[in-house]
Each structure stands twice: as structure tokens, then as C-alpha cells.
């Protein structure tokens, strides 16, 4: 009996010692903190009177009530946007905007793409030479602040300039004998083509944000309402041309170049929406493809 008690005590002592010893150096090492979010980008200059600091403009999310507008209603033309509404305001690091630097040393989120477009060495790192060339492009295109930061507005402008003459060079939008409104979510551009001839655009757009993506695939313009007003968000949607539930082409009285997208609609400047109104008609086909950056 005495031997059994002694063996039991020894076993208990050994278990206690094992429990007190760390299992390994790795388990005792401190856990490194999770990486923080990327630095926030903000408009580099104060927006104009119709270009608020707000990053979003709500759109109609639910299918509208379809009716036939009266001749009197159709005769009313939506108001134009005030001067400065669609100014090209680049998004830059907050500290750079406050300091009003003339040529930034910061690497932008589209550094490599911008370098490649400008014929610079595409190493994805900002240099003094890069800044001077990017800044010259921004000055020429009226992008403010022209501090050489390779931001989303600068890259968007480059994509637009590349697409103006032949937006369907990659053949992503199907060629048909009838008009097709082509919506390229990846490049945030749209145009209308009939056969291989482009009859409208290409023009910049703003499509659906994350969680409210503009639906891809084939659609059809099923209702046009020149003076539509969103009862859901209490906001004007001039020259609305609905093609998928509550998603429509329409003008907005604010910048297209925001950090977030619409609630699903394809936003255009009021001037572009007005011109598109004269190109499309009820029954015309719409083809949407790609994916808006960030969604």
C-alpha cells in the first residue's frame, strides 16, 4: 500500500511540473498587431457649391411606378448642373492636402498604372521625376490639386482618354445590328454602338457600390422618365432610363469621381444624360460587364 501511495505522489508531482513548463518558445512570443487600414484619401481641394464633401449620392433602389408622363411634364427640361459640379478633384492623403505640397513624394494607389500610361518606368514607386511628369499631366487635364499624386481621378481620366476613339477595342461589348448601350464597370465608362459604329460616348460613369452592384448581363430599356424623382431617397434623377428593376441611366448633380459608387444606377453628368436621352429609346438593349474597382 505504501509503495502505491509513493508512486501516486511522484506521478502527481511530474504532472504538475509538466503543466508549469511552456510548450515552446513560439507559444510564449507576443502576437504581432494586425495591420491597420490604409491611409484615408480625401478630396485634395474644397469642392464647389454642388460638389459636397459627401462621398455618395443615393439612387432609386426599388423598381419605380411606371406610368405615361403627360405632354406638359415631358416639355419641362431638367435643370443643368452649376459650374464646377464635375470638376476633377483628386483624392490625396489628408496630410498632403493640408500642407498643400506642390509635388508629393507619396506613392499613389494607381502608381504603376499611371507610370505605365505616361511611359515612365513602371516600378510602382514615386520619384521626383515621376511626380513632375504626373503633375504636368494633371495641370493639362485640369485635375486639382496638381501635386503629382497617382490617385483614382488621375487614373480614371487616363482610362477615359484611352477609350475615346475606340472604346470597344477589346470586343467586350457584343456587336449587333441594333443599338446597344455598353456599360464597362471595370473602366467606369459607357457608350452606345450600332454595329461597329459608336454613336454616343464613351463617357465617364459611376456605377453601383459594394453591396449594390450594377447588375451585369443583358437588359432592356423598359421605361424612360425625363423628370424622375426618387421618392425613396428624395433626390432628382434627371433623364432616367430604367433598364433593370430600379437601376437606370440618369444624371446626377454631383461628382462622378467619389470613393464609393451609386446604389446601383449608372450615373452620368446631366449633360451626358441629356444627350443619351436623345440616343436611346424604349426597348433598346443594354449590356453590362466587368466590376467596379472596390466592389
PDB file of C-alpha atoms in Angstrom:
ATOM      1  CA  UNK A   1       0.000   0.000   0.000  1.00  0.00           C
ATOM      2  CA  UNK A   2       2.903   2.382   0.911  1.00  0.00           C
ATOM      3  CA  UNK A   3       4.580   1.836  -2.467  1.00  0.00           C
ATOM      4  CA  UNK A   4       1.333   2.653  -4.301  1.00  0.00           C
ATOM      5  CA  UNK A   5       0.970   5.956  -2.374  1.00  0.00           C
ATOM      6  CA  UNK A   6       4.580   6.909  -3.128  1.00  0.00           C
ATOM      7  CA  UNK A   7       4.144   6.155  -6.849  1.00  0.00           C
ATOM      8  CA  UNK A   8       0.950   8.226  -6.916  1.00  0.00           C
ATOM      9  CA  UNK A   9       2.679  11.209  -5.329  1.00  0.00           C
ATOM     10  CA  UNK A  10       5.589  11.018  -7.790  1.00  0.00           C
ATOM     11  CA  UNK A  11       3.178  10.882 -10.755  1.00  0.00           C
ATOM     12  CA  UNK A  12       1.238  13.880  -9.454  1.00  0.00           C
ATOM     13  CA  UNK A  13       4.488  15.841  -8.981  1.00  0.00           C
ATOM     14  CA  UNK A  14       5.620  15.055 -12.547  1.00  0.00           C
ATOM     15  CA  UNK A  15       2.251  16.174 -13.995  1.00  0.00           C
ATOM     16  CA  UNK A  16       2.484  19.439 -12.073  1.00  0.00           C
ATOM     17  CA  UNK A  17       5.973  20.108 -13.402  1.00  0.00           C
ATOM     18  CA  UNK A  18       4.910  19.387 -16.999  1.00  0.00           C
ATOM     19  CA  UNK A  19       1.932  21.725 -16.687  1.00  0.00           C
ATOM     20  CA  UNK A  20       4.170  24.548 -15.461  1.00  0.00           C
ATOM     21  CA  UNK A  21       6.699  24.269 -18.307  1.00  0.00           C
ATOM     22  CA  UNK A  22       5.877  26.299 -21.549  1.00  0.00           C
ATOM     23  CA  UNK A  23       5.180  24.144 -24.578  1.00  0.00           C
ATOM     24  CA  UNK A  24       7.624  26.122 -26.751  1.00  0.00           C
ATOM     25  CA  UNK A  25       9.160  29.471 -27.453  1.00  0.00           C
ATOM     26  CA  UNK A  26       6.622  30.201 -30.216  1.00  0.00           C
ATOM     27  CA  UNK A  27       3.689  29.973 -27.811  1.00  0.00           C
ATOM     28  CA  UNK A  28       5.302  32.491 -25.461  1.00  0.00           C
ATOM     29  CA  UNK A  29       6.118  35.067 -28.194  1.00  0.00           C
ATOM     30  CA  UNK A  30       3.836  38.128 -28.333  1.00  0.00           C
ATOM     31  CA  UNK A  31       1.247  38.152 -31.110  1.00  0.00           C
ATOM     32  CA  UNK A  32       2.064  40.916 -33.631  1.00  0.00           C
ATOM     33  CA  UNK A  33      -0.681  43.523 -34.050  1.00  0.00           C
ATOM     34  CA  UNK A  34      -2.914  43.267 -37.090  1.00  0.00           C
ATOM     35  CA  UNK A  35      -2.036  45.699 -39.874  1.00  0.00           C
ATOM     36  CA  UNK A  36      -4.126  48.837 -39.779  1.00  0.00           C
ATOM     37  CA  UNK A  37      -6.321  50.134 -42.601  1.00  0.00           C
ATOM     38  CA  UNK A  38      -4.672  52.066 -45.442  1.00  0.00           C
ATOM     39  CA  UNK A  39      -4.436  55.821 -45.029  1.00  0.00           C
ATOM     40  CA  UNK A  40      -7.679  57.555 -45.943  1.00  0.00           C
ATOM     41  CA  UNK A  41      -7.751  59.558 -49.140  1.00  0.00           C
ATOM     42  CA  UNK A  42      -9.779  62.774 -49.217  1.00  0.00           C
ATOM     43  CA  UNK A  43     -10.643  65.362 -51.890  1.00  0.00           C
ATOM     44  CA  UNK A  44      -7.500  67.446 -52.269  1.00  0.00           C
ATOM     45  CA  UNK A  45      -9.296  70.798 -52.564  1.00  0.00           C
ATOM     46  CA  UNK A  46     -12.604  72.058 -51.241  1.00  0.00           C
ATOM     47  CA  UNK A  47     -15.392  71.045 -53.666  1.00  0.00           C
ATOM     48  CA  UNK A  48     -17.629  73.566 -55.374  1.00  0.00           C
ATOM     49  CA  UNK A  49     -21.148  74.557 -54.277  1.00  0.00           C
ATOM     50  CA  UNK A  50     -22.769  71.499 -55.872  1.00  0.00           C
ATOM     51  CA  UNK A  51     -19.945  69.105 -55.034  1.00  0.00           C
ATOM     52  CA  UNK A  52     -20.273  68.456 -51.278  1.00  0.00           C
ATOM     53  CA  UNK A  53     -17.808  66.547 -49.135  1.00  0.00           C
ATOM     54  CA  UNK A  54     -20.304  63.659 -49.024  1.00  0.00           C
ATOM     55  CA  UNK A  55     -18.975  60.601 -50.838  1.00  0.00           C
ATOM     56  CA  UNK A  56     -22.280  59.229 -52.101  1.00  0.00           C
ATOM     57  CA  UNK A  57     -25.415  60.242 -53.947  1.00  0.00           C
ATOM     58  CA  UNK A  58     -28.391  57.929 -53.354  1.00  0.00           C
ATOM     59  CA  UNK A  59     -30.263  56.404 -56.250  1.00  0.00           C
ATOM     60  CA  UNK A  60     -33.545  54.609 -56.675  1.00  0.00           C
ATOM     61  CA  UNK A  61     -33.056  51.066 -55.346  1.00  0.00           C
ATOM     62  CA  UNK A  62     -36.589  49.747 -55.868  1.00  0.00           C
ATOM     63  CA  UNK A  63     -38.424  49.454 -59.210  1.00  0.00           C
ATOM     64  CA  UNK A  64     -40.339  52.678 -59.907  1.00  0.00           C
ATOM     65  CA  UNK A  65     -44.038  53.011 -60.565  1.00  0.00           C
ATOM     66  CA  UNK A  66     -44.298  53.063 -64.360  1.00  0.00           C
ATOM     67  CA  UNK A  67     -46.737  55.485 -65.958  1.00  0.00           C
ATOM     68  CA  UNK A  68     -47.044  57.599 -69.094  1.00  0.00           C
ATOM     69  CA  UNK A  69     -45.884  61.166 -68.431  1.00  0.00           C
ATOM     70  CA  UNK A  70     -48.102  63.931 -69.721  1.00  0.00           C
ATOM     71  CA  UNK A  71     -47.030  66.171 -72.594  1.00  0.00           C
ATOM     72  CA  UNK A  72     -46.766  69.079 -70.150  1.00  0.00           C
ATOM     73  CA  UNK A  73     -44.393  67.099 -67.908  1.00  0.00           C
ATOM     74  CA  UNK A  74     -42.277  65.951 -70.835  1.00  0.00           C
ATOM     75  CA  UNK A  75     -41.940  69.544 -72.054  1.00  0.00           C
ATOM     76  CA  UNK A  76     -40.054  70.501 -68.868  1.00  0.00           C
ATOM     77  CA  UNK A  77     -36.302  70.103 -69.216  1.00  0.00           C
ATOM     78  CA  UNK A  78     -34.369  69.236 -66.039  1.00  0.00           C
ATOM     79  CA  UNK A  79     -32.067  71.980 -64.812  1.00  0.00           C
ATOM     80  CA  UNK A  80     -28.411  71.884 -65.712  1.00  0.00           C
ATOM     81  CA  UNK A  81     -25.701  71.413 -63.108  1.00  0.00           C
ATOM     82  CA  UNK A  82     -23.974  74.536 -61.824  1.00  0.00           C
ATOM     83  CA  UNK A  83     -20.456  75.357 -62.922  1.00  0.00           C
ATOM     84  CA  UNK A  84     -17.803  73.361 -61.101  1.00  0.00           C
ATOM     85  CA  UNK A  85     -20.020  70.384 -60.294  1.00  0.00           C
ATOM     86  CA  UNK A  86     -17.949  67.938 -62.302  1.00  0.00           C
ATOM     87  CA  UNK A  87     -14.525  69.401 -61.573  1.00  0.00           C
ATOM     88  CA  UNK A  88     -11.773  66.786 -61.486  1.00  0.00           C
ATOM     89  CA  UNK A  89     -10.816  66.809 -57.800  1.00  0.00           C
ATOM     90  CA  UNK A  90      -8.161  64.221 -56.999  1.00  0.00           C
ATOM     91  CA  UNK A  91      -8.197  62.184 -53.776  1.00  0.00           C
ATOM     92  CA  UNK A  92      -4.911  62.616 -51.906  1.00  0.00           C
ATOM     93  CA  UNK A  93      -3.529  61.833 -48.419  1.00  0.00           C
ATOM     94  CA  UNK A  94      -5.010  64.156 -45.809  1.00  0.00           C
ATOM     95  CA  UNK A  95      -1.616  65.447 -44.659  1.00  0.00           C
ATOM     96  CA  UNK A  96      -0.614  66.342 -48.219  1.00  0.00           C
ATOM     97  CA  UNK A  97      -3.864  68.247 -48.760  1.00  0.00           C
ATOM     98  CA  UNK A  98      -3.451  70.206 -45.525  1.00  0.00           C
ATOM     99  CA  UNK A  99       0.193  71.018 -46.276  1.00  0.00           C
ATOM    100  CA  UNK A 100      -0.666  71.961 -49.865  1.00  0.00           C
ATOM    101  CA  UNK A 101       2.509  70.356 -51.149  1.00  0.00           C
ATOM    102  CA  UNK A 102       3.489  71.274 -54.692  1.00  0.00           C
ATOM    103  CA  UNK A 103       4.906  67.857 -55.652  1.00  0.00           C
ATOM    104  CA  UNK A 104       4.270  64.859 -53.436  1.00  0.00           C
ATOM    105  CA  UNK A 105       6.732  62.116 -52.570  1.00  0.00           C
ATOM    106  CA  UNK A 106       3.841  59.776 -51.719  1.00  0.00           C
ATOM    107  CA  UNK A 107       3.164  56.688 -53.830  1.00  0.00           C
ATOM    108  CA  UNK A 108      -0.413  56.695 -55.078  1.00  0.00           C
ATOM    109  CA  UNK A 109      -2.782  53.701 -55.240  1.00  0.00           C
ATOM    110  CA  UNK A 110      -2.563  53.725 -59.062  1.00  0.00           C
ATOM    111  CA  UNK A 111       1.163  54.475 -59.257  1.00  0.00           C
ATOM    112  CA  UNK A 112       2.147  51.619 -61.536  1.00  0.00           C
ATOM    113  CA  UNK A 113      -0.791  52.115 -63.921  1.00  0.00           C
ATOM    114  CA  UNK A 114      -0.171  55.858 -64.183  1.00  0.00           C
ATOM    115  CA  UNK A 115       3.562  55.345 -64.728  1.00  0.00           C
ATOM    116  CA  UNK A 116       2.895  52.838 -67.477  1.00  0.00           C
ATOM    117  CA  UNK A 117       0.359  55.122 -69.192  1.00  0.00           C
ATOM    118  CA  UNK A 118       2.827  58.022 -69.151  1.00  0.00           C
ATOM    119  CA  UNK A 119       5.682  55.890 -70.461  1.00  0.00           C
ATOM    120  CA  UNK A 120       7.631  56.068 -67.205  1.00  0.00           C
ATOM    121  CA  UNK A 121       9.477  53.217 -65.544  1.00  0.00           C
ATOM    122  CA  UNK A 122       6.584  51.227 -64.039  1.00  0.00           C
ATOM    123  CA  UNK A 123       8.173  50.263 -60.724  1.00  0.00           C
ATOM    124  CA  UNK A 124       5.206  51.319 -58.585  1.00  0.00           C
ATOM    125  CA  UNK A 125       7.294  53.765 -56.534  1.00  0.00           C
ATOM    126  CA  UNK A 126       7.047  57.541 -56.623  1.00  0.00           C
ATOM    127  CA  UNK A 127      10.154  59.521 -57.530  1.00  0.00           C
ATOM    128  CA  UNK A 128      10.801  63.219 -58.061  1.00  0.00           C
ATOM    129  CA  UNK A 129      10.840  62.621 -61.818  1.00  0.00           C
ATOM    130  CA  UNK A 130       7.567  60.698 -61.674  1.00  0.00           C
ATOM    131  CA  UNK A 131       5.954  63.496 -59.724  1.00  0.00           C
ATOM    132  CA  UNK A 132       6.944  66.155 -62.253  1.00  0.00           C
ATOM    133  CA  UNK A 133       5.528  64.178 -65.196  1.00  0.00           C
ATOM    134  CA  UNK A 134       2.300  63.221 -63.387  1.00  0.00           C
ATOM    135  CA  UNK A 135       1.844  66.789 -62.212  1.00  0.00           C
ATOM    136  CA  UNK A 136       2.242  68.115 -65.773  1.00  0.00           C
ATOM    137  CA  UNK A 137      -0.499  65.727 -66.924  1.00  0.00           C
ATOM    138  CA  UNK A 138      -2.784  66.881 -64.096  1.00  0.00           C
ATOM    139  CA  UNK A 139      -2.232  70.550 -64.949  1.00  0.00           C
ATOM    140  CA  UNK A 140      -3.061  69.901 -68.609  1.00  0.00           C
ATOM    141  CA  UNK A 141      -6.237  67.986 -67.730  1.00  0.00           C
ATOM    142  CA  UNK A 142      -7.414  70.431 -65.073  1.00  0.00           C
ATOM    143  CA  UNK A 143      -7.082  67.941 -62.203  1.00  0.00           C
ATOM    144  CA  UNK A 144      -6.751  69.607 -58.795  1.00  0.00           C
ATOM    145  CA  UNK A 145      -4.687  69.597 -56.705  1.00  0.00           C
ATOM    146  CA  UNK A 146      -1.931  69.062 -59.279  1.00  0.00           C
ATOM    147  CA  UNK A 147       0.608  67.646 -56.867  1.00  0.00           C
ATOM    148  CA  UNK A 148       1.662  64.549 -58.851  1.00  0.00           C
ATOM    149  CA  UNK A 149      -0.266  62.049 -56.729  1.00  0.00           C
ATOM    150  CA  UNK A 150      -1.314  58.962 -58.740  1.00  0.00           C
ATOM    151  CA  UNK A 151      -4.848  58.823 -57.402  1.00  0.00           C
ATOM    152  CA  UNK A 152      -8.158  57.421 -58.693  1.00  0.00           C
ATOM    153  CA  UNK A 153      -9.238  60.554 -60.584  1.00  0.00           C
ATOM    154  CA  UNK A 154      -5.957  60.806 -62.489  1.00  0.00           C
ATOM    155  CA  UNK A 155      -6.147  57.138 -63.469  1.00  0.00           C
ATOM    156  CA  UNK A 156      -9.825  57.467 -64.397  1.00  0.00           C
ATOM    157  CA  UNK A 157      -9.017  60.369 -66.690  1.00  0.00           C
ATOM    158  CA  UNK A 158      -6.318  58.326 -68.400  1.00  0.00           C
ATOM    159  CA  UNK A 159      -8.716  55.423 -68.983  1.00  0.00           C
ATOM    160  CA  UNK A 160     -11.244  57.817 -70.498  1.00  0.00           C
ATOM    161  CA  UNK A 161      -8.674  59.392 -72.832  1.00  0.00           C
ATOM    162  CA  UNK A 162      -7.528  55.945 -73.984  1.00  0.00           C
ATOM    163  CA  UNK A 163     -11.095  54.842 -74.740  1.00  0.00           C
ATOM    164  CA  UNK A 164     -12.472  57.916 -76.515  1.00  0.00           C
ATOM    165  CA  UNK A 165     -11.733  56.879 -80.079  1.00  0.00           C
ATOM    166  CA  UNK A 166     -12.294  53.131 -79.863  1.00  0.00           C
ATOM    167  CA  UNK A 167     -13.932  52.128 -76.566  1.00  0.00           C
ATOM    168  CA  UNK A 168     -14.739  48.594 -77.749  1.00  0.00           C
ATOM    169  CA  UNK A 169     -11.219  47.767 -78.941  1.00  0.00           C
ATOM    170  CA  UNK A 170     -11.176  44.704 -76.654  1.00  0.00           C
ATOM    171  CA  UNK A 171     -14.503  43.496 -78.083  1.00  0.00           C
ATOM    172  CA  UNK A 172     -16.166  43.078 -74.672  1.00  0.00           C
ATOM    173  CA  UNK A 173     -19.448  44.643 -75.805  1.00  0.00           C
ATOM    174  CA  UNK A 174     -21.342  42.443 -78.302  1.00  0.00           C
ATOM    175  CA  UNK A 175     -21.733  43.909 -81.791  1.00  0.00           C
ATOM    176  CA  UNK A 176     -25.318  43.893 -83.037  1.00  0.00           C
ATOM    177  CA  UNK A 177     -27.159  45.485 -85.953  1.00  0.00           C
ATOM    178  CA  UNK A 178     -29.369  47.341 -83.453  1.00  0.00           C
ATOM    179  CA  UNK A 179     -28.153  49.905 -80.876  1.00  0.00           C
ATOM    180  CA  UNK A 180     -26.500  48.506 -77.746  1.00  0.00           C
ATOM    181  CA  UNK A 181     -25.763  50.636 -74.677  1.00  0.00           C
ATOM    182  CA  UNK A 182     -22.418  49.284 -73.437  1.00  0.00           C
ATOM    183  CA  UNK A 183     -21.557  49.666 -69.735  1.00  0.00           C
ATOM    184  CA  UNK A 184     -17.955  48.826 -68.783  1.00  0.00           C
ATOM    185  CA  UNK A 185     -17.912  48.616 -64.978  1.00  0.00           C
ATOM    186  CA  UNK A 186     -14.169  47.931 -64.776  1.00  0.00           C
ATOM    187  CA  UNK A 187     -13.233  51.131 -66.606  1.00  0.00           C
ATOM    188  CA  UNK A 188     -16.304  53.097 -65.388  1.00  0.00           C
ATOM    189  CA  UNK A 189     -17.259  54.070 -68.937  1.00  0.00           C
ATOM    190  CA  UNK A 190     -20.324  53.689 -71.146  1.00  0.00           C
ATOM    191  CA  UNK A 191     -21.124  54.239 -74.804  1.00  0.00           C
ATOM    192  CA  UNK A 192     -23.733  53.300 -77.402  1.00  0.00           C
ATOM    193  CA  UNK A 193     -22.797  51.416 -80.544  1.00  0.00           C
ATOM    194  CA  UNK A 194     -24.786  50.305 -83.561  1.00  0.00           C
ATOM    195  CA  UNK A 195     -22.901  47.612 -85.362  1.00  0.00           C
ATOM    196  CA  UNK A 196     -19.278  48.663 -85.039  1.00  0.00           C
ATOM    197  CA  UNK A 197     -20.069  52.377 -85.115  1.00  0.00           C
ATOM    198  CA  UNK A 198     -20.021  54.262 -81.806  1.00  0.00           C
ATOM    199  CA  UNK A 199     -22.986  56.675 -81.870  1.00  0.00           C
ATOM    200  CA  UNK A 200     -22.586  58.017 -78.319  1.00  0.00           C
ATOM    201  CA  UNK A 201     -19.616  58.355 -75.956  1.00  0.00           C
ATOM    202  CA  UNK A 202     -17.573  56.943 -74.474  1.00  0.00           C
ATOM    203  CA  UNK A 203     -18.328  58.971 -71.324  1.00  0.00           C
ATOM    204  CA  UNK A 204     -17.372  58.544 -67.651  1.00  0.00           C
ATOM    205  CA  UNK A 205     -19.942  56.970 -65.329  1.00  0.00           C
ATOM    206  CA  UNK A 206     -20.374  56.000 -61.695  1.00  0.00           C
ATOM    207  CA  UNK A 207     -21.903  52.556 -61.134  1.00  0.00           C
ATOM    208  CA  UNK A 208     -23.107  50.621 -58.085  1.00  0.00           C
ATOM    209  CA  UNK A 209     -21.091  50.466 -54.891  1.00  0.00           C
ATOM    210  CA  UNK A 210     -20.229  47.321 -52.903  1.00  0.00           C
ATOM    211  CA  UNK A 211     -23.460  45.590 -51.927  1.00  0.00           C
ATOM    212  CA  UNK A 212     -25.407  47.469 -54.628  1.00  0.00           C
ATOM    213  CA  UNK A 213     -23.526  46.463 -57.753  1.00  0.00           C
ATOM    214  CA  UNK A 214     -24.990  47.342 -61.132  1.00  0.00           C
ATOM    215  CA  UNK A 215     -26.331  44.068 -62.472  1.00  0.00           C
ATOM    216  CA  UNK A 216     -24.253  42.537 -65.261  1.00  0.00           C
ATOM    217  CA  UNK A 217     -25.592  40.909 -68.416  1.00  0.00           C
ATOM    218  CA  UNK A 218     -28.250  41.788 -70.986  1.00  0.00           C
ATOM    219  CA  UNK A 219     -31.045  44.235 -70.126  1.00  0.00           C
ATOM    220  CA  UNK A 220     -33.606  46.326 -71.966  1.00  0.00           C
ATOM    221  CA  UNK A 221     -34.707  49.934 -71.533  1.00  0.00           C
ATOM    222  CA  UNK A 222     -38.258  49.472 -70.272  1.00  0.00           C
ATOM    223  CA  UNK A 223     -39.221  52.963 -69.006  1.00  0.00           C
ATOM    224  CA  UNK A 224     -37.982  56.495 -69.641  1.00  0.00           C
ATOM    225  CA  UNK A 225     -38.846  59.379 -67.323  1.00  0.00           C
ATOM    226  CA  UNK A 226     -37.211  62.702 -68.055  1.00  0.00           C
ATOM    227  CA  UNK A 227     -38.065  64.367 -64.732  1.00  0.00           C
ATOM    228  CA  UNK A 228     -37.912  61.353 -62.424  1.00  0.00           C
ATOM    229  CA  UNK A 229     -37.656  61.990 -58.692  1.00  0.00           C
ATOM    230  CA  UNK A 230     -36.629  59.244 -56.293  1.00  0.00           C
ATOM    231  CA  UNK A 231     -39.321  59.004 -53.626  1.00  0.00           C
ATOM    232  CA  UNK A 232     -37.125  56.512 -51.774  1.00  0.00           C
ATOM    233  CA  UNK A 233     -34.249  58.965 -51.298  1.00  0.00           C
ATOM    234  CA  UNK A 234     -35.965  62.263 -52.152  1.00  0.00           C
ATOM    235  CA  UNK A 235     -33.438  63.207 -54.807  1.00  0.00           C
ATOM    236  CA  UNK A 236     -33.721  64.113 -58.515  1.00  0.00           C
ATOM    237  CA  UNK A 237     -32.814  61.570 -61.186  1.00  0.00           C
ATOM    238  CA  UNK A 238     -32.954  63.631 -64.419  1.00  0.00           C
ATOM    239  CA  UNK A 239     -33.256  61.850 -67.759  1.00  0.00           C
ATOM    240  CA  UNK A 240     -33.832  58.441 -66.157  1.00  0.00           C
ATOM    241  CA  UNK A 241     -33.835  55.430 -68.475  1.00  0.00           C
ATOM    242  CA  UNK A 242     -34.599  52.294 -66.444  1.00  0.00           C
ATOM    243  CA  UNK A 243     -33.194  49.012 -67.720  1.00  0.00           C
ATOM    244  CA  UNK A 244     -33.178  46.588 -64.737  1.00  0.00           C
ATOM    245  CA  UNK A 245     -35.643  46.967 -61.878  1.00  0.00           C
ATOM    246  CA  UNK A 246     -34.709  50.228 -60.150  1.00  0.00           C
ATOM    247  CA  UNK A 247     -31.392  50.563 -61.982  1.00  0.00           C
ATOM    248  CA  UNK A 248     -31.283  53.282 -64.606  1.00  0.00           C
ATOM    249  CA  UNK A 249     -29.075  55.621 -66.562  1.00  0.00           C
ATOM    250  CA  UNK A 250     -29.556  59.114 -65.143  1.00  0.00           C
ATOM    251  CA  UNK A 251     -27.803  62.374 -64.443  1.00  0.00           C
ATOM    252  CA  UNK A 252     -26.572  63.475 -61.025  1.00  0.00           C
ATOM    253  CA  UNK A 253     -25.927  66.918 -59.580  1.00  0.00           C
ATOM    254  CA  UNK A 254     -22.633  65.911 -58.023  1.00  0.00           C
ATOM    255  CA  UNK A 255     -19.237  64.476 -58.826  1.00  0.00           C
ATOM    256  CA  UNK A 256     -18.924  61.106 -60.558  1.00  0.00           C
ATOM    257  CA  UNK A 257     -15.468  60.637 -59.051  1.00  0.00           C
ATOM    258  CA  UNK A 258     -16.266  59.539 -55.495  1.00  0.00           C
ATOM    259  CA  UNK A 259     -14.701  56.880 -53.309  1.00  0.00           C
ATOM    260  CA  UNK A 260     -17.943  54.884 -53.302  1.00  0.00           C
ATOM    261  CA  UNK A 261     -20.404  54.179 -56.084  1.00  0.00           C
ATOM    262  CA  UNK A 262     -24.121  54.654 -56.553  1.00  0.00           C
ATOM    263  CA  UNK A 263     -26.890  52.472 -55.137  1.00  0.00           C
ATOM    264  CA  UNK A 264     -26.951  50.531 -58.413  1.00  0.00           C
ATOM    265  CA  UNK A 265     -27.780  53.094 -61.073  1.00  0.00           C
ATOM    266  CA  UNK A 266     -25.414  54.211 -63.808  1.00  0.00           C
ATOM    267  CA  UNK A 267     -24.731  57.874 -63.037  1.00  0.00           C
ATOM    268  CA  UNK A 268     -23.715  60.385 -65.703  1.00  0.00           C
ATOM    269  CA  UNK A 269     -23.240  64.125 -65.830  1.00  0.00           C
ATOM    270  CA  UNK A 270     -26.535  65.877 -66.538  1.00  0.00           C
ATOM    271  CA  UNK A 271     -25.200  66.956 -69.932  1.00  0.00           C
ATOM    272  CA  UNK A 272     -24.272  63.397 -70.903  1.00  0.00           C
ATOM    273  CA  UNK A 273     -27.585  62.064 -69.580  1.00  0.00           C
ATOM    274  CA  UNK A 274     -29.408  64.646 -71.706  1.00  0.00           C
ATOM    275  CA  UNK A 275     -27.512  63.597 -74.835  1.00  0.00           C
ATOM    276  CA  UNK A 276     -28.078  59.912 -74.065  1.00  0.00           C
ATOM    277  CA  UNK A 277     -31.812  60.654 -73.777  1.00  0.00           C
ATOM    278  CA  UNK A 278     -31.798  61.613 -77.448  1.00  0.00           C
ATOM    279  CA  UNK A 279     -29.934  58.449 -78.483  1.00  0.00           C
ATOM    280  CA  UNK A 280     -31.738  55.614 -76.680  1.00  0.00           C
ATOM    281  CA  UNK A 281     -35.418  54.712 -76.824  1.00  0.00           C
ATOM    282  CA  UNK A 282     -37.712  52.263 -75.076  1.00  0.00           C
ATOM    283  CA  UNK A 283     -36.807  48.680 -75.991  1.00  0.00           C
ATOM    284  CA  UNK A 284     -33.136  49.353 -76.719  1.00  0.00           C
ATOM    285  CA  UNK A 285     -30.723  46.781 -75.350  1.00  0.00           C
ATOM    286  CA  UNK A 286     -28.164  47.333 -72.591  1.00  0.00           C
ATOM    287  CA  UNK A 287     -25.122  45.153 -71.951  1.00  0.00           C
ATOM    288  CA  UNK A 288     -23.216  45.419 -68.641  1.00  0.00           C
ATOM    289  CA  UNK A 289     -19.943  43.637 -67.797  1.00  0.00           C
ATOM    290  CA  UNK A 290     -16.883  43.903 -65.578  1.00  0.00           C
ATOM    291  CA  UNK A 291     -16.634  45.019 -61.979  1.00  0.00           C
ATOM    292  CA  UNK A 292     -16.272  48.450 -60.413  1.00  0.00           C
ATOM    293  CA  UNK A 293     -12.949  48.750 -58.535  1.00  0.00           C
ATOM    294  CA  UNK A 294     -13.525  48.231 -54.836  1.00  0.00           C
ATOM    295  CA  UNK A 295     -16.648  46.102 -55.193  1.00  0.00           C
TER     296      UNK A 295
END
